[in-house]
Coordinates of C-alpha atoms in Angstrom, one line a residue:
M1 CA 28.8 49.9 -17.0
P2 CA 27.9 46.4 -15.7
T3 CA 24.8 46.1 -13.6
A4 CA 25.4 44.9 -10.1
A5 CA 24.2 41.4 -9.4
P6 CA 20.9 41.2 -7.5
S7 CA 21.0 40.1 -3.9
V8 CA 20.0 36.4 -3.9
Q9 CA 18.9 34.2 -1.0
A10 CA 18.0 30.5 -1.1
Y11 CA 16.0 28.4 1.3
R12 CA 15.9 24.6 1.5
A13 CA 12.8 22.9 2.9
S14 CA 9.7 21.1 1.7
L15 CA 7.7 23.6 -0.5
L16 CA 4.0 23.9 -1.0
H17 CA 2.2 26.4 -3.2
F18 CA -1.0 26.5 -5.2
H19 CA -2.2 27.0 -8.8
A20 CA -5.9 26.4 -8.4
D21 CA -8.6 25.7 -5.8
P22 CA -8.4 22.0 -4.7
A23 CA -12.2 21.9 -4.6
F24 CA -12.4 22.3 -8.3
S25 CA -9.1 21.1 -9.8
E26 CA -7.0 18.0 -9.5
Q27 CA -3.9 19.9 -10.5
S28 CA -4.2 22.5 -7.7
H29 CA -0.8 22.6 -6.1
S30 CA 3.0 22.0 -6.4
W31 CA 4.7 19.9 -3.6
H32 CA 8.4 19.5 -3.4
A33 CA 9.4 17.2 -0.5
D34 CA 13.0 18.5 -0.8
G35 CA 12.6 21.9 -2.3
L36 CA 14.5 25.1 -2.9
L37 CA 13.0 28.6 -2.9
I38 CA 15.3 31.2 -4.5
V39 CA 14.6 34.9 -3.8
A40 CA 16.2 38.0 -5.5
D41 CA 15.6 41.6 -4.5
G42 CA 12.5 40.7 -2.5
K43 CA 10.8 38.6 -5.2
V44 CA 10.6 34.9 -6.0
R45 CA 13.1 33.9 -8.7
A46 CA 12.3 30.2 -8.7
A47 CA 10.7 27.4 -6.6
G48 CA 11.1 23.7 -7.2
D49 CA 13.1 20.6 -6.4
Y50 CA 16.4 21.2 -4.7
A51 CA 18.2 18.7 -6.9
E52 CA 17.2 20.7 -10.0
L53 CA 17.6 24.2 -8.8
A54 CA 20.7 24.1 -6.6
A55 CA 23.1 24.2 -9.5
T56 CA 21.5 27.4 -10.8
L57 CA 22.5 29.4 -7.7
P58 CA 25.1 32.1 -8.3
P59 CA 28.5 31.3 -6.8
G60 CA 28.8 32.1 -3.1
V61 CA 25.1 32.0 -2.3
E62 CA 24.6 30.3 1.0
V63 CA 21.5 28.1 1.4
T64 CA 19.5 28.6 4.5
D65 CA 18.6 25.1 5.5
Y66 CA 15.1 24.5 6.9
S67 CA 15.1 20.8 6.1
G68 CA 12.4 19.0 8.0
K69 CA 10.2 22.0 7.8
L70 CA 7.6 23.3 5.3
I71 CA 7.7 26.6 3.4
T72 CA 4.5 28.0 2.1
P73 CA 3.4 31.5 1.0
G74 CA 2.6 33.8 3.9
F75 CA -1.0 33.6 5.2
I76 CA -3.5 36.2 4.1
D77 CA -6.1 37.3 6.6
T78 CA -9.0 39.0 4.9
H79 CA -11.0 40.5 7.8
L80 CA -9.8 41.8 11.2
H81 CA -9.9 45.0 13.3
F82 CA -6.5 46.2 14.7
P83 CA -8.2 48.6 17.3
Q84 CA -9.9 45.6 18.9
T85 CA -6.6 43.9 19.8
E86 CA -6.8 44.7 23.5
M87 CA -10.4 43.7 23.8
I88 CA -10.1 40.2 22.4
A89 CA -11.9 37.6 24.5
S90 CA -14.4 40.1 25.9
P91 CA -17.6 38.3 27.1
A92 CA -21.0 39.3 25.7
S93 CA -24.4 37.7 24.9
G94 CA -24.2 38.5 21.2
L95 CA -22.9 40.8 18.5
L96 CA -24.8 43.9 19.2
P97 CA -24.2 44.0 23.0
W98 CA -20.5 43.2 22.4
L99 CA -20.3 46.2 20.1
E100 CA -22.0 48.5 22.6
N101 CA -20.2 47.3 25.7
Y102 CA -16.6 46.7 24.5
T103 CA -16.0 47.7 20.9
F104 CA -17.1 51.3 20.8
P105 CA -15.5 52.3 24.1
T106 CA -12.2 50.6 23.1
E107 CA -12.2 52.4 19.7
H108 CA -12.7 55.8 21.4
R109 CA -9.1 55.7 22.5
F110 CA -7.8 55.8 18.9
A111 CA -8.4 59.5 18.7
D112 CA -4.9 59.5 20.4
P113 CA -2.3 59.0 17.7
A114 CA 0.3 57.7 20.2
H115 CA -2.2 55.0 21.4
A116 CA -3.0 54.0 17.8
R117 CA 0.7 53.7 17.0
G118 CA 1.3 51.5 20.1
V119 CA -1.5 49.1 19.2
A120 CA -0.6 49.0 15.5
E121 CA 3.0 48.0 16.4
F122 CA 1.8 45.2 18.7
F123 CA -0.9 44.1 16.2
L124 CA 1.5 43.7 13.3
D125 CA 4.1 41.9 15.4
E126 CA 1.4 39.5 16.5
L127 CA 0.4 38.8 12.9
L128 CA 4.0 38.1 11.9
R129 CA 4.4 35.8 14.8
C130 CA 1.4 33.8 13.5
G131 CA 2.7 33.8 9.9
T132 CA 0.3 36.4 8.5
T133 CA 2.0 38.6 5.9
T134 CA -1.0 40.4 4.4
A135 CA -4.3 41.4 6.0
M136 CA -7.4 43.5 5.3
V137 CA -7.7 45.6 8.3
Y138 CA -10.3 48.0 9.8
G139 CA -9.2 51.1 11.6
T140 CA -11.6 53.3 13.6
V141 CA -13.5 56.5 12.5
H142 CA -10.3 58.4 13.2
P143 CA -8.1 59.1 10.2
Q144 CA -5.1 59.0 12.5
S145 CA -5.7 55.4 13.3
V146 CA -5.2 54.5 9.6
D147 CA -2.1 56.7 9.4
A148 CA -0.7 54.9 12.5
F149 CA -1.4 51.5 11.0
F150 CA 0.2 52.3 7.6
E151 CA 3.2 53.9 9.1
A152 CA 3.9 50.8 11.2
S153 CA 3.3 48.4 8.2
E154 CA 5.4 50.6 5.9
A155 CA 8.3 50.4 8.4
R156 CA 8.1 46.6 8.2
G157 CA 7.7 46.6 4.4
L158 CA 4.4 44.7 4.6
R159 CA 1.7 44.3 1.9
M160 CA -1.3 45.5 3.9
V161 CA -4.8 46.8 3.1
A162 CA -6.6 49.1 5.6
G163 CA -9.2 51.8 5.8
K164 CA -10.9 54.3 8.1
V165 CA -14.3 53.2 9.4
L166 CA -17.3 55.1 8.1
M167 CA -20.1 55.5 10.7
D168 CA -22.5 58.3 11.0
R169 CA -25.5 56.9 12.9
N170 CA -26.5 54.3 15.6
C171 CA -23.2 54.7 17.4
P172 CA -21.9 56.8 20.3
E173 CA -21.4 60.5 19.5
F174 CA -17.7 60.2 20.2
L175 CA -17.3 57.7 17.3
R176 CA -19.6 59.4 14.8
D177 CA -18.4 61.1 11.6
S178 CA -20.7 62.7 9.0
A179 CA -21.4 61.5 5.5
E180 CA -19.5 64.3 3.9
G181 CA -16.7 64.4 6.5
G182 CA -16.2 60.6 6.3
A183 CA -16.0 60.7 2.5
R184 CA -13.6 63.6 2.6
D185 CA -11.3 61.8 5.1
T186 CA -11.5 58.6 3.0
E187 CA -10.5 60.4 -0.2
E188 CA -7.6 62.1 1.5
L189 CA -6.4 58.8 2.9
I190 CA -6.7 57.1 -0.5
R191 CA -4.5 59.9 -2.0
R192 CA -2.0 59.6 0.8
W193 CA -1.7 55.8 1.1
H194 CA -3.1 53.8 -1.8
K195 CA -0.3 52.2 -3.7
R196 CA 2.3 54.0 -1.6
G197 CA 5.0 51.3 -1.3
R198 CA 3.0 48.1 -0.5
A199 CA 0.0 49.8 1.1
L200 CA -3.5 49.5 -0.4
Y201 CA -6.6 51.3 0.7
A202 CA -10.0 49.9 1.5
I203 CA -13.2 52.1 1.6
T204 CA -14.7 50.9 4.9
P205 CA -18.3 51.4 5.9
R206 CA -18.6 49.5 9.2
F207 CA -21.9 47.9 8.4
A208 CA -25.2 49.2 7.0
P209 CA -26.9 50.0 10.3
T210 CA -24.2 52.5 11.3
S211 CA -24.3 54.4 8.0
T212 CA -27.1 56.6 6.7
P213 CA -28.2 56.2 3.1
E214 CA -26.3 59.4 2.3
Q215 CA -23.0 57.9 3.7
L216 CA -23.5 54.6 1.8
H217 CA -24.2 56.6 -1.4
L218 CA -21.0 58.5 -1.0
A219 CA -19.0 55.3 -0.2
G220 CA -20.4 53.8 -3.4
E221 CA -19.4 56.9 -5.3
L222 CA -15.8 56.6 -4.0
A223 CA -15.8 53.0 -4.9
R224 CA -16.6 53.9 -8.5
A225 CA -14.2 56.9 -8.6
Y226 CA -11.3 54.7 -7.3
P227 CA -12.0 51.3 -8.9
D228 CA -8.6 49.9 -7.9
T229 CA -9.2 50.5 -4.2
Y230 CA -10.7 47.9 -2.0
L231 CA -14.0 48.0 -0.2
Q232 CA -14.7 46.1 3.1
T233 CA -17.7 45.8 5.3
H234 CA -19.9 43.3 7.2
V235 CA -23.0 41.5 6.0
A236 CA -25.5 39.0 7.3
E237 CA -23.5 38.0 10.4
N238 CA -26.2 37.7 13.0
T239 CA -29.9 37.3 12.9
D240 CA -30.6 40.3 15.2
E241 CA -28.4 42.4 12.9
C242 CA -30.3 41.2 9.8
A243 CA -33.6 42.1 11.4
W244 CA -32.3 45.5 12.3
V245 CA -31.1 46.1 8.7
K246 CA -34.5 45.0 7.4
S247 CA -36.2 47.7 9.6
L248 CA -33.8 50.4 8.4
F249 CA -33.8 49.5 4.7
P250 CA -37.3 47.9 4.1
Q251 CA -37.1 48.5 0.4
A252 CA -34.1 46.2 0.0
R253 CA -34.6 42.5 -1.0
S254 CA -31.9 41.4 1.4
Y255 CA -29.1 42.7 3.6
L256 CA -26.6 42.2 0.7
D257 CA -29.0 44.0 -1.6
V258 CA -28.6 47.2 0.5
Y259 CA -24.9 47.3 -0.5
D260 CA -25.7 46.3 -4.1
G261 CA -28.1 49.3 -4.3
Y262 CA -25.2 51.6 -3.5
G263 CA -22.8 50.1 -6.0
M264 CA -20.6 48.3 -3.6
L265 CA -20.7 44.8 -5.1
R266 CA -17.6 44.7 -7.3
P267 CA -14.2 43.1 -7.6
R268 CA -11.9 44.0 -4.7
A269 CA -14.9 44.1 -2.3
M270 CA -14.6 41.9 0.7
F271 CA -17.7 41.1 2.8
G272 CA -17.2 39.7 6.2
H273 CA -19.3 36.7 7.4
C274 CA -22.1 36.1 4.8
I275 CA -23.8 33.6 7.0
W276 CA -27.5 34.4 6.6
F277 CA -27.5 34.4 2.8
D278 CA -30.2 33.0 0.5
D279 CA -29.5 31.5 -2.9
A280 CA -29.9 34.8 -4.7
D281 CA -27.3 36.4 -2.4
F282 CA -24.8 33.7 -3.1
A283 CA -25.4 34.0 -6.9
R284 CA -25.2 37.8 -6.8
M285 CA -21.8 37.7 -4.9
A286 CA -20.4 35.3 -7.5
D287 CA -21.6 37.4 -10.4
S288 CA -20.2 40.6 -9.0
G289 CA -16.7 39.4 -8.3
A290 CA -16.9 40.3 -4.6
A291 CA -15.7 37.8 -2.1
A292 CA -16.6 36.5 1.4
A293 CA -14.4 36.6 4.4
V294 CA -15.4 33.6 6.4
C295 CA -14.7 34.2 10.2
P296 CA -15.3 30.9 12.0
T297 CA -13.8 31.7 15.4
S298 CA -15.7 35.0 15.6
N299 CA -19.0 33.4 14.4
L300 CA -18.7 30.6 17.1
F301 CA -17.6 33.0 19.8
L302 CA -20.5 35.4 19.3
G303 CA -23.0 32.6 18.4
S304 CA -23.7 34.2 15.1
G305 CA -24.2 31.1 13.0
L306 CA -22.4 28.6 10.7
F307 CA -21.1 29.6 7.2
D308 CA -22.5 27.3 4.5
F309 CA -19.4 26.2 2.5
A310 CA -21.4 23.9 0.3
R311 CA -23.9 26.5 -0.9
A312 CA -21.1 29.0 -1.5
D313 CA -19.2 26.5 -3.6
A314 CA -22.3 25.5 -5.6
A315 CA -22.6 29.2 -6.5
R316 CA -18.9 29.5 -7.1
M317 CA -18.8 32.5 -4.8
P318 CA -15.2 33.4 -3.9
I319 CA -14.4 32.6 -0.3
T320 CA -11.5 33.3 2.0
L321 CA -10.6 32.7 5.7
A322 CA -10.3 35.4 8.3
T323 CA -9.6 35.7 12.0
D324 CA -11.9 38.7 12.7
V325 CA -9.9 39.8 15.7
G326 CA -11.2 40.9 18.2
G327 CA -14.6 39.1 17.8
G328 CA -12.3 36.2 16.6
T329 CA -10.4 34.6 19.4
S330 CA -7.0 34.1 17.8
F331 CA -4.6 35.8 15.4
S332 CA -3.5 32.4 14.1
M333 CA -4.7 31.3 10.7
L334 CA -3.9 27.7 11.7
Q335 CA -6.4 28.0 14.6
T336 CA -8.8 29.6 12.2
M337 CA -8.5 26.6 9.9
N338 CA -9.2 24.4 12.8
E339 CA -12.5 26.1 13.5
A340 CA -13.4 26.4 9.8
Y341 CA -13.1 22.6 9.5
K342 CA -15.5 22.1 12.5
V343 CA -18.0 24.6 11.1
A344 CA -18.0 22.8 7.8
R345 CA -18.6 19.5 9.5
L346 CA -21.5 20.9 11.5
K347 CA -23.1 22.1 8.2
G348 CA -22.6 18.6 6.7
T349 CA -19.6 19.1 4.5
Y350 CA -15.9 18.6 4.7
L351 CA -12.9 20.9 4.2
P352 CA -9.6 19.1 3.4
A353 CA -6.5 20.6 4.9
L354 CA -5.1 21.2 1.4
R355 CA -8.1 23.4 0.6
M356 CA -7.8 25.4 3.8
F357 CA -4.2 26.2 3.1
Y358 CA -5.3 27.3 -0.4
L359 CA -8.0 29.6 1.0
A360 CA -5.4 31.2 3.3
T361 CA -2.9 31.8 0.5
L362 CA -3.6 31.9 -3.2
G363 CA -7.4 31.7 -2.7
A364 CA -7.2 35.0 -0.7
A365 CA -4.9 36.6 -3.2
R366 CA -7.2 35.7 -6.1
A367 CA -10.2 37.1 -4.2
M368 CA -8.3 40.3 -3.7
R369 CA -7.1 40.4 -7.3
L370 CA -3.5 40.0 -6.2
E371 CA -2.6 36.7 -7.8
G372 CA 0.9 37.1 -9.2
V373 CA 1.7 39.7 -6.5
I374 CA 1.3 37.6 -3.3
G375 CA 0.0 34.2 -2.3
G376 CA 2.2 32.0 -4.5
F377 CA 5.7 31.2 -5.6
G378 CA 5.5 32.1 -9.3
A379 CA 8.5 33.9 -10.7
G380 CA 8.2 37.6 -9.9
T381 CA 5.8 37.2 -7.0
E382 CA 6.6 39.2 -3.9
A383 CA 8.6 36.9 -1.5
D384 CA 6.2 36.7 1.4
F385 CA 6.6 33.3 2.9
I386 CA 6.6 31.4 6.2
V387 CA 8.4 28.4 7.6
L388 CA 6.2 25.9 9.4
D389 CA 7.5 23.3 11.8
P390 CA 5.4 20.1 11.7
R391 CA 7.2 19.1 15.0
A392 CA 6.8 22.4 16.8
T393 CA 5.2 20.8 19.9
P394 CA 5.5 17.4 21.5
L395 CA 2.0 16.5 20.3
L396 CA 2.6 17.7 16.7
S397 CA 5.9 15.7 16.7
R398 CA 4.2 12.6 17.9
R399 CA 1.5 13.0 15.3
A400 CA 4.0 13.6 12.6
D401 CA 5.6 10.2 13.3
Q402 CA 2.3 8.7 12.2
S403 CA 1.6 10.9 9.1
D404 CA 2.1 9.2 5.8
S405 CA 0.8 11.9 3.4
L406 CA 0.9 15.6 2.7
E407 CA -2.8 15.9 3.6
E408 CA -2.2 14.3 7.0
M409 CA 0.7 16.6 7.8
L410 CA -1.3 19.7 6.8
F411 CA -4.3 18.5 8.7
A412 CA -2.3 18.1 11.9
L413 CA -0.9 21.6 11.5
A414 CA -4.4 23.0 10.8
T415 CA -6.0 21.3 13.8
L416 CA -3.1 21.2 16.4
G417 CA -1.0 24.1 15.3
D418 CA -0.8 27.7 16.4
D419 CA 1.9 30.4 16.5
R420 CA 4.4 27.9 17.9
A421 CA 4.3 26.1 14.5
V422 CA 5.6 29.3 12.7
A423 CA 9.4 29.0 12.8
A424 CA 10.0 32.1 10.7
T425 CA 8.1 34.7 8.7
Y426 CA 9.5 36.6 5.7
S427 CA 8.1 39.7 4.0
A428 CA 9.6 40.8 0.6
G429 CA 12.5 38.5 1.3
R430 CA 13.3 39.9 4.7
Q431 CA 13.0 37.8 7.9
L432 CA 10.7 39.7 10.3
H433 CA 10.0 36.9 12.8
Q434 CA 12.0 34.0 14.0
R435 CA 10.7 31.8 16.8
N436 CA 13.9 30.1 17.7
P437 CA 17.0 32.4 17.3
D438 CA 19.2 29.2 17.1
L439 CA 17.6 28.1 13.8

């Protein structure tokens, strides 16, 4: 019997996607001023010039016309906390007081599955409104927080990574698990969710000070037993935190070395912040295949420090961009680019807009070992993409009138844009957000 024709959609706009890091390659991207993206059964079939691809469309396929706008792969946010959604913009004198006064009391409420579901629903809608289609997400110590998150992301058909926080010391009793109990809960969640649909699991020790050596040992064992899972944690974010780690683990050469000693430096490991690294730390990260999630809005908000892009690049350490909500002050990856650019300038280097868009798309996918799955427009890639409007606000529109290059247009979006610039968000070929219903 003949096979039914696949469901095909086509979208006309300017197209931008990447093949390599612009910092290290002159052939880093493809740009089609008048482009066509063809999607079939939730995956990219083709992306290129409209004039070349329009004739290949099956009869009867209508083209959704986004002319004047820009289609890119969906943004990938590699470090944020969904339970902290409602405490974003909470004042504190630094990281550790912020955790004690706001984070831990807020996360206590996630023992209630109904509360966790409500926050997860809002959190995911906010990501989609800002053009983020994949994220690496922290839950709380409660397994039900992870169940609630994955249930909400599964209902939307999203490619998401998440995990239950492991925390068995130096935290309130109401948020404390045990080394054995945390490992057991984690393994059960891996078996329940990892690779179910588009869900992927991350082993998630919060950070070294809140885990005993026994818990870190068991987390490392899980990372070895399930090598295709992810691992996420925090490292070298704040000088007070680094001093605390030194007192707790005096035998370790550095904060990063604590994790290395427990077998946590490996591909698919994402370390948040990585500010207070020395040259040996940068080199070890690069050798291990682990990646850094750079969180500029959070680092500035909490006064933690400035990430050193130049030293990371010199070591060829994989880097990504992340919002770190709720220490970070925005869900928008465009606003995150804005702050990343300023952090780079303050450290004496320069981030072109083209590179920032790479880091938020293919760069993140590569760091997560998901190139060819998300982050690009190669044939067979999952069709997660966004439509950006360079004229979304009066100021952006006025700036667009003066732009005469791709770099200038992207730079304006990265420094002046926010959720208003995201006209539409698609996941696996399905539109999940549309800013203007009249589009």
